[in-house]
PDB file of C-alpha atoms in Angstrom:
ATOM      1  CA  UNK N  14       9.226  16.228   5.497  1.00 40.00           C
ATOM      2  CA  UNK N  15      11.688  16.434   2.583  1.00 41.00           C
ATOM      3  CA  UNK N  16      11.632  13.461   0.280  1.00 45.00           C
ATOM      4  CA  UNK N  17      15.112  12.267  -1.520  1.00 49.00           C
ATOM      5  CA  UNK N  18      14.595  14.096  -4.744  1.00 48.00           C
ATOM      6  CA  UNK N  19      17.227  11.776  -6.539  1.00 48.00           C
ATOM      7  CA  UNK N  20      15.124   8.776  -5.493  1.00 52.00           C
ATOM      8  CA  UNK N  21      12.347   9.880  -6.583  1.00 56.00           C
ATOM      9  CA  UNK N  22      13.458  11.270 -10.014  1.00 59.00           C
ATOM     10  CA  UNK N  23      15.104   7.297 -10.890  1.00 62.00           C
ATOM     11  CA  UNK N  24      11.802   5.838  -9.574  1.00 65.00           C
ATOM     12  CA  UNK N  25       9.837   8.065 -12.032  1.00 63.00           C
ATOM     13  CA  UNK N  26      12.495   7.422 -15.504  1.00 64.00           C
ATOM     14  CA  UNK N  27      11.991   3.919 -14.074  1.00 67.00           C
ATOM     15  CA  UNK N  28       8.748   4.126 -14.215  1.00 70.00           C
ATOM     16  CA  UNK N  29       9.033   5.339 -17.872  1.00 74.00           C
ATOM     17  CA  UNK N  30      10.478   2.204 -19.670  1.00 76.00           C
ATOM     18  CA  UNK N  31       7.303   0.591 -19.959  1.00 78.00           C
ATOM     19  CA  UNK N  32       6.042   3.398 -22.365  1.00 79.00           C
ATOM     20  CA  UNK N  33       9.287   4.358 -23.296  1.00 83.00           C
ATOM     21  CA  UNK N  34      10.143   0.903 -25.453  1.00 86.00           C
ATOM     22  CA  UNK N  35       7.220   1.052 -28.293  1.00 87.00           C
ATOM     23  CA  UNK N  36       8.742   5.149 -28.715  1.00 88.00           C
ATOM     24  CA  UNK N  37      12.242   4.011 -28.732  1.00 87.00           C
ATOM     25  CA  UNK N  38      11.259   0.693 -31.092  1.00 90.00           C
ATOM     26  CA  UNK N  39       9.560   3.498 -33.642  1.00 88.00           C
ATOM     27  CA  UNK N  40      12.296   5.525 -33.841  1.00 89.00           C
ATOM     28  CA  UNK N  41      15.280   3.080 -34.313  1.00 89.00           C
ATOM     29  CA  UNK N  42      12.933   1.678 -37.168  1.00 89.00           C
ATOM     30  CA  UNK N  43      11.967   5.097 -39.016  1.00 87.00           C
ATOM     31  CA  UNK N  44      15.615   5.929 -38.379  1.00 87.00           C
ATOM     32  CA  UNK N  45      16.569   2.047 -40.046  1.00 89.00           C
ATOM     33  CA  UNK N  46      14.184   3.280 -42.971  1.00 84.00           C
ATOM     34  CA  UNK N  47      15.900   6.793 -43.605  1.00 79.00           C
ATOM     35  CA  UNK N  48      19.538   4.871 -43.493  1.00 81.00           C
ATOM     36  CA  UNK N  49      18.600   2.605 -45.960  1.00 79.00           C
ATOM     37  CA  UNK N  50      15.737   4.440 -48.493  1.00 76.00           C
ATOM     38  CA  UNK N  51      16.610   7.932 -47.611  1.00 77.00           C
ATOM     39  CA  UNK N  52      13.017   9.513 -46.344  1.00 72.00           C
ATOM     40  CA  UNK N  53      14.354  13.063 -47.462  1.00 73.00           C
ATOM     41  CA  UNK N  54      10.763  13.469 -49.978  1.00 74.00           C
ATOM     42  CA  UNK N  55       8.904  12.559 -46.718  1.00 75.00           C
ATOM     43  CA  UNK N  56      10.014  14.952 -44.693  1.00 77.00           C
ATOM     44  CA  UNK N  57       7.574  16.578 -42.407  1.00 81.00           C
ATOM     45  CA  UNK N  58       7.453  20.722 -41.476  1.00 84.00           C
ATOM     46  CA  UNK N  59       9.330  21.549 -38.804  1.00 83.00           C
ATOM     47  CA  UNK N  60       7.308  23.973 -38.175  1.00 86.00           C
ATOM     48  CA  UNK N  61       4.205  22.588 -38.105  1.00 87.00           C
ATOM     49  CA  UNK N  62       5.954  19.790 -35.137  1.00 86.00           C
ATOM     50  CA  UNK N  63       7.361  22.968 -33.435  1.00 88.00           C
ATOM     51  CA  UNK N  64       3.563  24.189 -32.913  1.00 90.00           C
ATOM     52  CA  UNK N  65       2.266  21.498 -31.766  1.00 90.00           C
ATOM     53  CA  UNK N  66       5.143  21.014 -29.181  1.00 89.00           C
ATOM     54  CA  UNK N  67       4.434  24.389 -28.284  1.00 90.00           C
ATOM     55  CA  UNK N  68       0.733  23.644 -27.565  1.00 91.00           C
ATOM     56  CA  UNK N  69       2.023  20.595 -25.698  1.00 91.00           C
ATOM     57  CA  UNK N  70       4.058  22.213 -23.438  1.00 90.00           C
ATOM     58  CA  UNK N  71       0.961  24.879 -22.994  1.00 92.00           C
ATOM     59  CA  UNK N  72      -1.185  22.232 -21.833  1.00 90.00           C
ATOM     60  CA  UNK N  73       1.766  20.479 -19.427  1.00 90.00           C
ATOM     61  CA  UNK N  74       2.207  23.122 -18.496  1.00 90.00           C
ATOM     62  CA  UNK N  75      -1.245  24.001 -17.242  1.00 90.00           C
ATOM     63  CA  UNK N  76      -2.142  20.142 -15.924  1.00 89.00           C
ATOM     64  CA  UNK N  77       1.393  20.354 -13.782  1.00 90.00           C
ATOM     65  CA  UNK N  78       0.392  24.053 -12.055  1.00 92.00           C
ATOM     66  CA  UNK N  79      -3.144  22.527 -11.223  1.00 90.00           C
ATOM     67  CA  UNK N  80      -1.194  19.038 -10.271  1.00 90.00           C
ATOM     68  CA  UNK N  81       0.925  21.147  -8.028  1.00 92.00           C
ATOM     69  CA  UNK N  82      -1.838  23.328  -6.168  1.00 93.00           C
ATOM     70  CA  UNK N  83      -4.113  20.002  -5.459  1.00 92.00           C
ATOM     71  CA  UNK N  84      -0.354  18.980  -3.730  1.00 93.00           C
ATOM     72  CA  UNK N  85       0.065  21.987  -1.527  1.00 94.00           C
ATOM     73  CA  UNK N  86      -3.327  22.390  -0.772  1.00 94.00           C
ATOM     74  CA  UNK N  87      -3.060  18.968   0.667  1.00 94.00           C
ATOM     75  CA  UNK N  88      -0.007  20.181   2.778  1.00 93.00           C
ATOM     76  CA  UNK N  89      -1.634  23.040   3.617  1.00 95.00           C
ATOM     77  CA  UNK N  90      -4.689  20.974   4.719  1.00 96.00           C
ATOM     78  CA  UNK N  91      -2.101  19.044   6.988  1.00 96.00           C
ATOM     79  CA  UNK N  92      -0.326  21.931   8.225  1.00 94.00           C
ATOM     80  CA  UNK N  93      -3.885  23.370   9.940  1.00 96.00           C
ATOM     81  CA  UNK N  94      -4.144  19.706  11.349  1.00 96.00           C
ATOM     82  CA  UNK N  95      -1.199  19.916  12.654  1.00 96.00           C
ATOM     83  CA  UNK N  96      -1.133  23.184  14.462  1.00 95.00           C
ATOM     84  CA  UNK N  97      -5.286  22.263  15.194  1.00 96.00           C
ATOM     85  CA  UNK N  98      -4.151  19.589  17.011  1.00 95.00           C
ATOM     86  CA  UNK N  99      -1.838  21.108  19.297  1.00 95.00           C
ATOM     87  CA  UNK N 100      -4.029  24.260  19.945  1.00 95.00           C
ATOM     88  CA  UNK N 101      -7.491  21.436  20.652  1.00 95.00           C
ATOM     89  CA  UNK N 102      -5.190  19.364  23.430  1.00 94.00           C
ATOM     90  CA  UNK N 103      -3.692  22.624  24.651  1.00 93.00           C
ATOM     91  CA  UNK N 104      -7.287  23.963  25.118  1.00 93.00           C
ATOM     92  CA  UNK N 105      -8.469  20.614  26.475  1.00 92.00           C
ATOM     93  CA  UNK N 106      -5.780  21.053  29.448  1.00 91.00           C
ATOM     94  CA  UNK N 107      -6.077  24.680  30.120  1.00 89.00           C
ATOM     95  CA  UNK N 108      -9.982  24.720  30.523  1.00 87.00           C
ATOM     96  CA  UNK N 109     -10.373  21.848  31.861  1.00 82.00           C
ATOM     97  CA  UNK N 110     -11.207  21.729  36.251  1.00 68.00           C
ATOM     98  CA  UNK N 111      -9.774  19.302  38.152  1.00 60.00           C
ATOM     99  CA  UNK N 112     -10.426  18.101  41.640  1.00 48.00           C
ATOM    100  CA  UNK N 113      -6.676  17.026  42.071  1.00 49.00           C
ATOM    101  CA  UNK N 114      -4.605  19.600  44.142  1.00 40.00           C
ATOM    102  CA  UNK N 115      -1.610  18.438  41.925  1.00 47.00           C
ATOM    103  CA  UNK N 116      -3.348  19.634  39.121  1.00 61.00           C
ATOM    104  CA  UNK N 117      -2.504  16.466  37.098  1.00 75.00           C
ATOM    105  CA  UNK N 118      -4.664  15.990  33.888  1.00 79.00           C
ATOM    106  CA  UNK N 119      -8.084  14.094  34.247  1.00 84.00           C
ATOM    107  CA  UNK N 120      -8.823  11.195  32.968  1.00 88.00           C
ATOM    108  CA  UNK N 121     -11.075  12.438  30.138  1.00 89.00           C
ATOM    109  CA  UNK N 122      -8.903  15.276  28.768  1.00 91.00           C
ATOM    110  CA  UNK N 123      -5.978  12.323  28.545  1.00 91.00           C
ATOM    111  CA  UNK N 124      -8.236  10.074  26.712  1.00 93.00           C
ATOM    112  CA  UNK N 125      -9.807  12.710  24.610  1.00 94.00           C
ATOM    113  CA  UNK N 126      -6.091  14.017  23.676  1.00 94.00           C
ATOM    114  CA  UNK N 127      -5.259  10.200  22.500  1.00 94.00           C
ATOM    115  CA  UNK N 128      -8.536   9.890  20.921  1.00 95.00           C
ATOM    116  CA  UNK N 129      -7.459  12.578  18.622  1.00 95.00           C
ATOM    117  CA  UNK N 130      -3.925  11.031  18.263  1.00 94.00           C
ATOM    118  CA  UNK N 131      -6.014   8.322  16.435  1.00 95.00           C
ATOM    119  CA  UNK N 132      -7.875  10.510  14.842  1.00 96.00           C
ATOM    120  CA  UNK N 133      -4.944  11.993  12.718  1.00 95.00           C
ATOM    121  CA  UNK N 134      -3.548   7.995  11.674  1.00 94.00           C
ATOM    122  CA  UNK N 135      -7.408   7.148  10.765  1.00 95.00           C
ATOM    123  CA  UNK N 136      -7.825  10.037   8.674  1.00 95.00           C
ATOM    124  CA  UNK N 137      -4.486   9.442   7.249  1.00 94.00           C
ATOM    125  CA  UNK N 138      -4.781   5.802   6.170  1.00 93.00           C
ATOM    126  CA  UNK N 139      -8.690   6.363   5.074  1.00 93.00           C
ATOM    127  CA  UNK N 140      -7.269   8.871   2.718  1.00 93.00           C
ATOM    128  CA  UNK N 141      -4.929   6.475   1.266  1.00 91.00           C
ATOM    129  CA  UNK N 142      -7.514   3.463   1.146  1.00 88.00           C
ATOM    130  CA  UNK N 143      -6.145   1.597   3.935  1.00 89.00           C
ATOM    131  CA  UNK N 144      -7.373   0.109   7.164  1.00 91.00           C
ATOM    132  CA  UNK N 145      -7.704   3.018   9.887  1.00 92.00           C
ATOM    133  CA  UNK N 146      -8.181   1.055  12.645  1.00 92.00           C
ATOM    134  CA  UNK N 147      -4.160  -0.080  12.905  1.00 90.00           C
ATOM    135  CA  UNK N 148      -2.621   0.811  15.953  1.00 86.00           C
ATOM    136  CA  UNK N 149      -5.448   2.500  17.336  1.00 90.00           C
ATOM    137  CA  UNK N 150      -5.547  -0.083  20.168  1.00 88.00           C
ATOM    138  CA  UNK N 151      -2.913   1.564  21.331  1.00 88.00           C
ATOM    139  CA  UNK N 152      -4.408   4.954  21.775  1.00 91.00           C
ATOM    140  CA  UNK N 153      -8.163   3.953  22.706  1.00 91.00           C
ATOM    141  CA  UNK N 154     -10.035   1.018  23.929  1.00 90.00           C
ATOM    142  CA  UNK N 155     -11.145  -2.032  22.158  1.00 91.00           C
ATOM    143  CA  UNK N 156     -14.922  -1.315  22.905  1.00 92.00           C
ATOM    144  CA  UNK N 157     -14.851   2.348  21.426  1.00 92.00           C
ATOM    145  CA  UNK N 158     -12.876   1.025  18.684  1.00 92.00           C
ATOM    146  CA  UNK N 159     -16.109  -1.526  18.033  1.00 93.00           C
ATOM    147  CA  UNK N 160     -18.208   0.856  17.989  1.00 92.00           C
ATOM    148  CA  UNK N 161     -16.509   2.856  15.069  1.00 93.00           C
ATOM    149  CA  UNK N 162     -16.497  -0.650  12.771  1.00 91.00           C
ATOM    150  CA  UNK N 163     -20.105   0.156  11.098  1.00 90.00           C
ATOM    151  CA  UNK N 164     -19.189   3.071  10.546  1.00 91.00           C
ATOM    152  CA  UNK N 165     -17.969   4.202   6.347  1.00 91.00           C
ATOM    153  CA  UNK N 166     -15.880   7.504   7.641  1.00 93.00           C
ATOM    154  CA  UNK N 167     -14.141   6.420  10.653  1.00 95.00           C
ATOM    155  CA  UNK N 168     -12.288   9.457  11.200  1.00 95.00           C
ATOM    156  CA  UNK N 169     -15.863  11.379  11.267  1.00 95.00           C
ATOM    157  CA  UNK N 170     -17.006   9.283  13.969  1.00 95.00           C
ATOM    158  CA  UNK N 171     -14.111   9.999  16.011  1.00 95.00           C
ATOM    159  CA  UNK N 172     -14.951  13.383  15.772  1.00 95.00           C
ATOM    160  CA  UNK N 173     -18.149  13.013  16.559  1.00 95.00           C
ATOM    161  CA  UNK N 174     -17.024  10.880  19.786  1.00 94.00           C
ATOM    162  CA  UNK N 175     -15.074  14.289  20.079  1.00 95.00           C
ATOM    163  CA  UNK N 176     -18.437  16.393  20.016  1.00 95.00           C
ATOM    164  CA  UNK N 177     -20.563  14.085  22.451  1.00 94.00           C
ATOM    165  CA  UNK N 178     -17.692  14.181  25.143  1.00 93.00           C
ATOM    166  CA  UNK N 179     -16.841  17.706  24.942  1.00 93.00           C
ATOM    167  CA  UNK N 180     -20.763  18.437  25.755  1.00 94.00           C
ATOM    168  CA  UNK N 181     -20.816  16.062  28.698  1.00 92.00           C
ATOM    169  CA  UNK N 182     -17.718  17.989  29.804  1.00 91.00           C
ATOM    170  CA  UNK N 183     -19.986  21.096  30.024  1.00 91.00           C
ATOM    171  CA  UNK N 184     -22.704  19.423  31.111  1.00 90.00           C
ATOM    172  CA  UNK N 185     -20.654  18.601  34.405  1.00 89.00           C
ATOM    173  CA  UNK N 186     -19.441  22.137  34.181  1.00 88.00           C
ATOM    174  CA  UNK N 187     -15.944  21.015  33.963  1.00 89.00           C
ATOM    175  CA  UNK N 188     -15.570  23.700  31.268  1.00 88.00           C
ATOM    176  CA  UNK N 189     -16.771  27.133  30.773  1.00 90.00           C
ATOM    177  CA  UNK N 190     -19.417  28.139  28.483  1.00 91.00           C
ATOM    178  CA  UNK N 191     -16.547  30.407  26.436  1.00 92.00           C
ATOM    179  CA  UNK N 192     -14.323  27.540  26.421  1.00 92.00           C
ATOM    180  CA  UNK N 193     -16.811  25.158  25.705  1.00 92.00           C
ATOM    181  CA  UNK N 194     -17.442  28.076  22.163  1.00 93.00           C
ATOM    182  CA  UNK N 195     -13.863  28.146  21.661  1.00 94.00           C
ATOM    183  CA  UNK N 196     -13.124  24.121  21.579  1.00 94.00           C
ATOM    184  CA  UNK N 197     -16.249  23.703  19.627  1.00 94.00           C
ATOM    185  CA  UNK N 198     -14.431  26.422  17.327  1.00 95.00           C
ATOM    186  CA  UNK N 199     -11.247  24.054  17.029  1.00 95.00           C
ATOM    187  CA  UNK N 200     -13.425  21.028  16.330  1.00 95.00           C
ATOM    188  CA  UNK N 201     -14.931  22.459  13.689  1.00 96.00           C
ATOM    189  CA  UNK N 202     -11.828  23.602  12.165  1.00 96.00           C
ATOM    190  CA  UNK N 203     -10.366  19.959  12.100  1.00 96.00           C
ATOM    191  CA  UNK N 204     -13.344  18.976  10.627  1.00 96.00           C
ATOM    192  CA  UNK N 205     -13.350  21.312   7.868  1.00 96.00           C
ATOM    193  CA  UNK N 206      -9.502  20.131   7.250  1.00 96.00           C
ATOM    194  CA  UNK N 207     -11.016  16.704   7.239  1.00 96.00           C
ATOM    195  CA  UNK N 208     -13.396  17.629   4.820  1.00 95.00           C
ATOM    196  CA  UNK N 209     -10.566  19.571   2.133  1.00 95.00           C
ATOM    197  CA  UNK N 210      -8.646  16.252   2.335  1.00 95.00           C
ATOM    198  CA  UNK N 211     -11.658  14.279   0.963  1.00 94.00           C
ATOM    199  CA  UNK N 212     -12.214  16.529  -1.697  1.00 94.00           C
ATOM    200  CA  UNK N 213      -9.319  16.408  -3.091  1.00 93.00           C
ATOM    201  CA  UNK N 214      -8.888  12.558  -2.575  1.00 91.00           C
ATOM    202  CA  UNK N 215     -12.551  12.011  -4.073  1.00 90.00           C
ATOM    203  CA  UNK N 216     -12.393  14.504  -6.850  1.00 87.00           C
ATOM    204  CA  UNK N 217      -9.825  12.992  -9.185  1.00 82.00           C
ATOM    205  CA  UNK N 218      -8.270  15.021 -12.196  1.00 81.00           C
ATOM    206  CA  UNK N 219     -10.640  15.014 -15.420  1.00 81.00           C
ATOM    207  CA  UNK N 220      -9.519  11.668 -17.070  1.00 80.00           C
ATOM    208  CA  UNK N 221     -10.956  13.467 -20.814  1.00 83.00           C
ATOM    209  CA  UNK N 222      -7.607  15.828 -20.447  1.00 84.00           C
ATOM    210  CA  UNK N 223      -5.390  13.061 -19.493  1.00 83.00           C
ATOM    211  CA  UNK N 224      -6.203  11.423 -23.058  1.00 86.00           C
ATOM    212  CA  UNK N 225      -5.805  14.408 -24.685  1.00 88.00           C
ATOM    213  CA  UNK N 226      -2.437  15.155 -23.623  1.00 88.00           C
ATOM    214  CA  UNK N 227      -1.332  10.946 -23.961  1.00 86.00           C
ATOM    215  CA  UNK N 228      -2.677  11.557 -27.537  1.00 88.00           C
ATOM    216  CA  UNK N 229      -0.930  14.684 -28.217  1.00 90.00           C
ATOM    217  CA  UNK N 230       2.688  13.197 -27.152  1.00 90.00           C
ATOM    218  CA  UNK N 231       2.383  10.591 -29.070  1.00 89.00           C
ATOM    219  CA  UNK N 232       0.878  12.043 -32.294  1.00 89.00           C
ATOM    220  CA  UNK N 233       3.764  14.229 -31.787  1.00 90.00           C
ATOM    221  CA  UNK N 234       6.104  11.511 -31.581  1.00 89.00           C
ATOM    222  CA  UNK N 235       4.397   9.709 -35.045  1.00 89.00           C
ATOM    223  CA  UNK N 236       5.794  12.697 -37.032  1.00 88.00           C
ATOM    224  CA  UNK N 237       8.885  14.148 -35.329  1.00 87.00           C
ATOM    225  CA  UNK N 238      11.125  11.714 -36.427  1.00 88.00           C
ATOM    226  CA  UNK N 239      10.094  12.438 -40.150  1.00 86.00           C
ATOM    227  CA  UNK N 240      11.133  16.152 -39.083  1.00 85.00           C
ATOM    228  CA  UNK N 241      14.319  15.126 -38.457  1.00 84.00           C
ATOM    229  CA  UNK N 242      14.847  13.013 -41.865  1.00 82.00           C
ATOM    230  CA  UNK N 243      17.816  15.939 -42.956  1.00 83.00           C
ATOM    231  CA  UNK N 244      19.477  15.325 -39.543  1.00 84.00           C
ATOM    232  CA  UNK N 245      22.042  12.771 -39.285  1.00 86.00           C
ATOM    233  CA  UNK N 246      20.681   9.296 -37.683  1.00 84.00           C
ATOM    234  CA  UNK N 247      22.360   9.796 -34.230  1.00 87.00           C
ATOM    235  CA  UNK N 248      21.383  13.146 -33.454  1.00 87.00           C
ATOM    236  CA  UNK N 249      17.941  12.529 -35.176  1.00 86.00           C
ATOM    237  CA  UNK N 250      17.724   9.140 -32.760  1.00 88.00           C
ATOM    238  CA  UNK N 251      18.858  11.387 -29.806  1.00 91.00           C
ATOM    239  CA  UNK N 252      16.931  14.907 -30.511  1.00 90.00           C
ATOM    240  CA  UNK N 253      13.522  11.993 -30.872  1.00 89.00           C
ATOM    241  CA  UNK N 254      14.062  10.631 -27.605  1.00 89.00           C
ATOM    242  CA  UNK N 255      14.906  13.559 -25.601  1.00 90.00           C
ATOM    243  CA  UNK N 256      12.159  15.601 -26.279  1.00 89.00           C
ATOM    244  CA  UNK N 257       9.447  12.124 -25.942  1.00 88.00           C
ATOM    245  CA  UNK N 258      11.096  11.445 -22.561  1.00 87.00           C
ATOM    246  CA  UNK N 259      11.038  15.253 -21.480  1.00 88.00           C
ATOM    247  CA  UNK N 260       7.404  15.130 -22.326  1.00 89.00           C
ATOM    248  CA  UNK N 261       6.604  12.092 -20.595  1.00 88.00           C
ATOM    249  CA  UNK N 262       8.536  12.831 -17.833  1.00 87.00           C
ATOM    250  CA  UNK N 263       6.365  16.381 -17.105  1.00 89.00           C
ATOM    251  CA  UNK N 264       3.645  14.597 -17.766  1.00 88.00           C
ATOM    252  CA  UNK N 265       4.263  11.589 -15.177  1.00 85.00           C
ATOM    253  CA  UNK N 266       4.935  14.264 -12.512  1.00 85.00           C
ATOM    254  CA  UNK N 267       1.942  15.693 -12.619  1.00 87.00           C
ATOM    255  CA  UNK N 268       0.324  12.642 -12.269  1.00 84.00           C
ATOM    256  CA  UNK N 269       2.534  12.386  -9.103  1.00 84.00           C
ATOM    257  CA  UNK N 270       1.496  15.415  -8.113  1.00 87.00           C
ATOM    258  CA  UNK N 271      -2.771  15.338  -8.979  1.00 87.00           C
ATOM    259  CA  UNK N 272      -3.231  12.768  -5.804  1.00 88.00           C
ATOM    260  CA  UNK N 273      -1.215  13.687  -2.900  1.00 90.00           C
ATOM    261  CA  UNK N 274      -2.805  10.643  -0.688  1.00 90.00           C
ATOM    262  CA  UNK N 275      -1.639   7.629  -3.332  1.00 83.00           C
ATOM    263  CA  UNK N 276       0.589   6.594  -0.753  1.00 78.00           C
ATOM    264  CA  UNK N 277       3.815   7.614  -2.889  1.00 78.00           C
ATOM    265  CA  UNK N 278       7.030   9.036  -1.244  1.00 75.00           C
ATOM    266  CA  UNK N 279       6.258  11.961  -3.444  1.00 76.00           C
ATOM    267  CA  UNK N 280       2.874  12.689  -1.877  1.00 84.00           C
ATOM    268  CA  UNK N 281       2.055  14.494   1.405  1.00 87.00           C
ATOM    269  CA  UNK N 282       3.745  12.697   4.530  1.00 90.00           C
ATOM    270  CA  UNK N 283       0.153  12.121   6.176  1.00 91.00           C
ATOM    271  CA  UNK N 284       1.543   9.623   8.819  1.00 91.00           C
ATOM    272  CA  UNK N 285       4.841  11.002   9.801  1.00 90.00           C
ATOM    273  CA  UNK N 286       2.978  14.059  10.390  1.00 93.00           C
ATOM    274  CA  UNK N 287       0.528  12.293  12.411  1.00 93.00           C
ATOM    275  CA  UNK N 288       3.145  10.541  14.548  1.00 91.00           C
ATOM    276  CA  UNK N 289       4.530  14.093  15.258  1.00 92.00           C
ATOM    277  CA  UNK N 290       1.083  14.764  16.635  1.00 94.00           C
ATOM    278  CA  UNK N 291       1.070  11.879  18.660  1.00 93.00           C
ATOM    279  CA  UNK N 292       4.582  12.793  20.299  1.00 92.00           C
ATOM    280  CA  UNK N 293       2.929  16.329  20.760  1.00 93.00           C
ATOM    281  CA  UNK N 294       0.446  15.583  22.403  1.00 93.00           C
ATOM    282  CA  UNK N 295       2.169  12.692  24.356  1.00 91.00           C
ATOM    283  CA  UNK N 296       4.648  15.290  25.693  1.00 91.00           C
ATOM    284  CA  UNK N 297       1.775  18.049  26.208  1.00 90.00           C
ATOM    285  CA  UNK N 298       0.249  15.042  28.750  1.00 88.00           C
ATOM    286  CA  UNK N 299       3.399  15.041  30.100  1.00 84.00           C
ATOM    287  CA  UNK N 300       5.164  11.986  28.907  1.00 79.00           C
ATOM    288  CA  UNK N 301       8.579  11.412  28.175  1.00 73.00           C
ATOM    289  CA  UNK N 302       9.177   7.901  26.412  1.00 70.00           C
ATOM    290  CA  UNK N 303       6.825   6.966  23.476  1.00 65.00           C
ATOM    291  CA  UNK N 304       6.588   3.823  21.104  1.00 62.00           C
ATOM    292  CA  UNK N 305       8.650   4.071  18.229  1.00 61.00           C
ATOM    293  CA  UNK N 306       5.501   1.948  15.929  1.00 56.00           C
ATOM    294  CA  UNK N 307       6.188   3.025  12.474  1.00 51.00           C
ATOM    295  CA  UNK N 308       8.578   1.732   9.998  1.00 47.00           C
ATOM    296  CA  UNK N 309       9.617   3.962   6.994  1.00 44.00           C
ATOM    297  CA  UNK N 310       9.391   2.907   3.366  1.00 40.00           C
ATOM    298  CA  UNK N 311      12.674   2.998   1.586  1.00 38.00           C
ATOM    299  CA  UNK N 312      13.872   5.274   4.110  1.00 42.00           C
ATOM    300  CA  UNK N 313      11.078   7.153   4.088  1.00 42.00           C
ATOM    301  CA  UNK N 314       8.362   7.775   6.680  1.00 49.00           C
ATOM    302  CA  UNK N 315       5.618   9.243   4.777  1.00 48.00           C
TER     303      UNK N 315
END
């Protein structure tokens, strides 16, 4: 899903005010100083400000790249969900025997297929710290849903529900023994998925180089406007600002991008791309019409 860039861009310099007002306060008062005293004798190499914005930038530079691959491995994660999905209910229908001259779908393959349906919205809200059992009476029953409520990884136990039930479907030879290998093989592939997800959700960028970099931009700040003391006030109020902002504004986007399951409309759209699973799979069963149960966030459905 694409994201409105422009939203997200205001919601981010929104987000910047808050640190933005004790920069802009120090440099309308240095700037108040130099008017009235002239700070000319305490002017501070421009040269030694101009390395240590380069070896700002340097380290942005680095903490966005490694921001950024955390966020498309996440998508990437998704993407094998999503194309996991389709290939485990496709399997679950082709393999499957039926009785039923029709050849309709048995009962188990439907509720395994809607089983993993809720699968993809409990993984999805688990990652963002929410409650994964909402809306999953829709897809399953009430007494499997009990039974997942003591457990602390609910989307592991649903694949473990997975597991049990695709053995009993070999055990009543309903499936072959290659099949049986090759839906075992798609299992395990979810659950590795599964497993990528949490790792990057429980393994959170090293908070020591956050400081760093905080420290940095604001050190840097301290002594650029004294840089700036032969430059007239306006430009020496607007070069100050524009380069704090530009840092802080890297820097705040790579905190966007470090955790891609915050549950920002920057991160990866874990439930819209769970309810296109769902309407997969609903229309691999066969159906036509399907609830329309989730409401987007300013505009949004992520």
């Amino acid at each position: 899903m694409i994201v409105d860039t422009s939203r997200s861009t205001w919601r981010m310099v929104g987000e910047l005010w808050l640190p933005m007002l004790p920069i802009i306060g120090y440099v309308l008062l240095v700037s108040w100083i130099d008017i009235a005293y002239h700070l000319e004798e305490y002017e501070f190499p421009i040269a030694i400000l101009g390395v240590l914005g380069t070896v700002i930038g340097l380290l942005l530079a680095f903490r966005t790249n490694s921001s950024y691959d955390r966020w498309w491995e996440a998508r990437t994660l998704w993407g094998a969900i999503v194309n996991d999905s389709r290939t485990w209910v496709r399997q679950l229908i082709a393999f499957s025997k039926t009785e039923n001259v029709s050849k309709e779908i048995s009962p188990t393959v439907q509720q395994m297929a809607f089983r993993h349906a809720a699968w993809c919205y409990a993984l999805s809200r688990n990652l963002r710290a929410g409650d994964p059992f909402i809306g999953m009476d829709e897809l399953i029953g009430r007494d499997e849903i009990d039974t997942y409520r003591t457990s602390n990884n609910v989307p592991n136990a649903i694949l473990h529900r997975q597991a049990i039930e695709l053995r009993r479907l070999r055990e009543q030879n309903q499936i072959e023994l290659y099949e049986f290998v090759e839906l075992e093989r798609t299992l395990t592939r979810l659950t590795n998925s599964m497993g990528g997800c949490e790792r990057i959700k429980n393994t959170p960028f090293p908070a020591l180089y956050s400081r760093m970099v905080h420290g940095l931009i604001y050190g840097f700040v301290l002594f650029l406007p004294f840089g700036l003391v032969q430059v007239p006030t306006p430009g020496l109020i607007f070069i100050s600002l524009s380069l704090s902002l530009g840092f802080l504004l890297v820097d705040h986007v790579a905190i966007y991008l470090q955790d891609p399951f915050s549950n920002r409309p920057s991160d990866t759209p874990t439930l819209a791309l769970s309810r296109t699973i769902e309407i997969n799979i609903r229309q691999m069963l066969g159906e036509t019409e399907w609830p329309d149960k989730l409401e987007p966030v300013d505009g949004v459905l992520y």
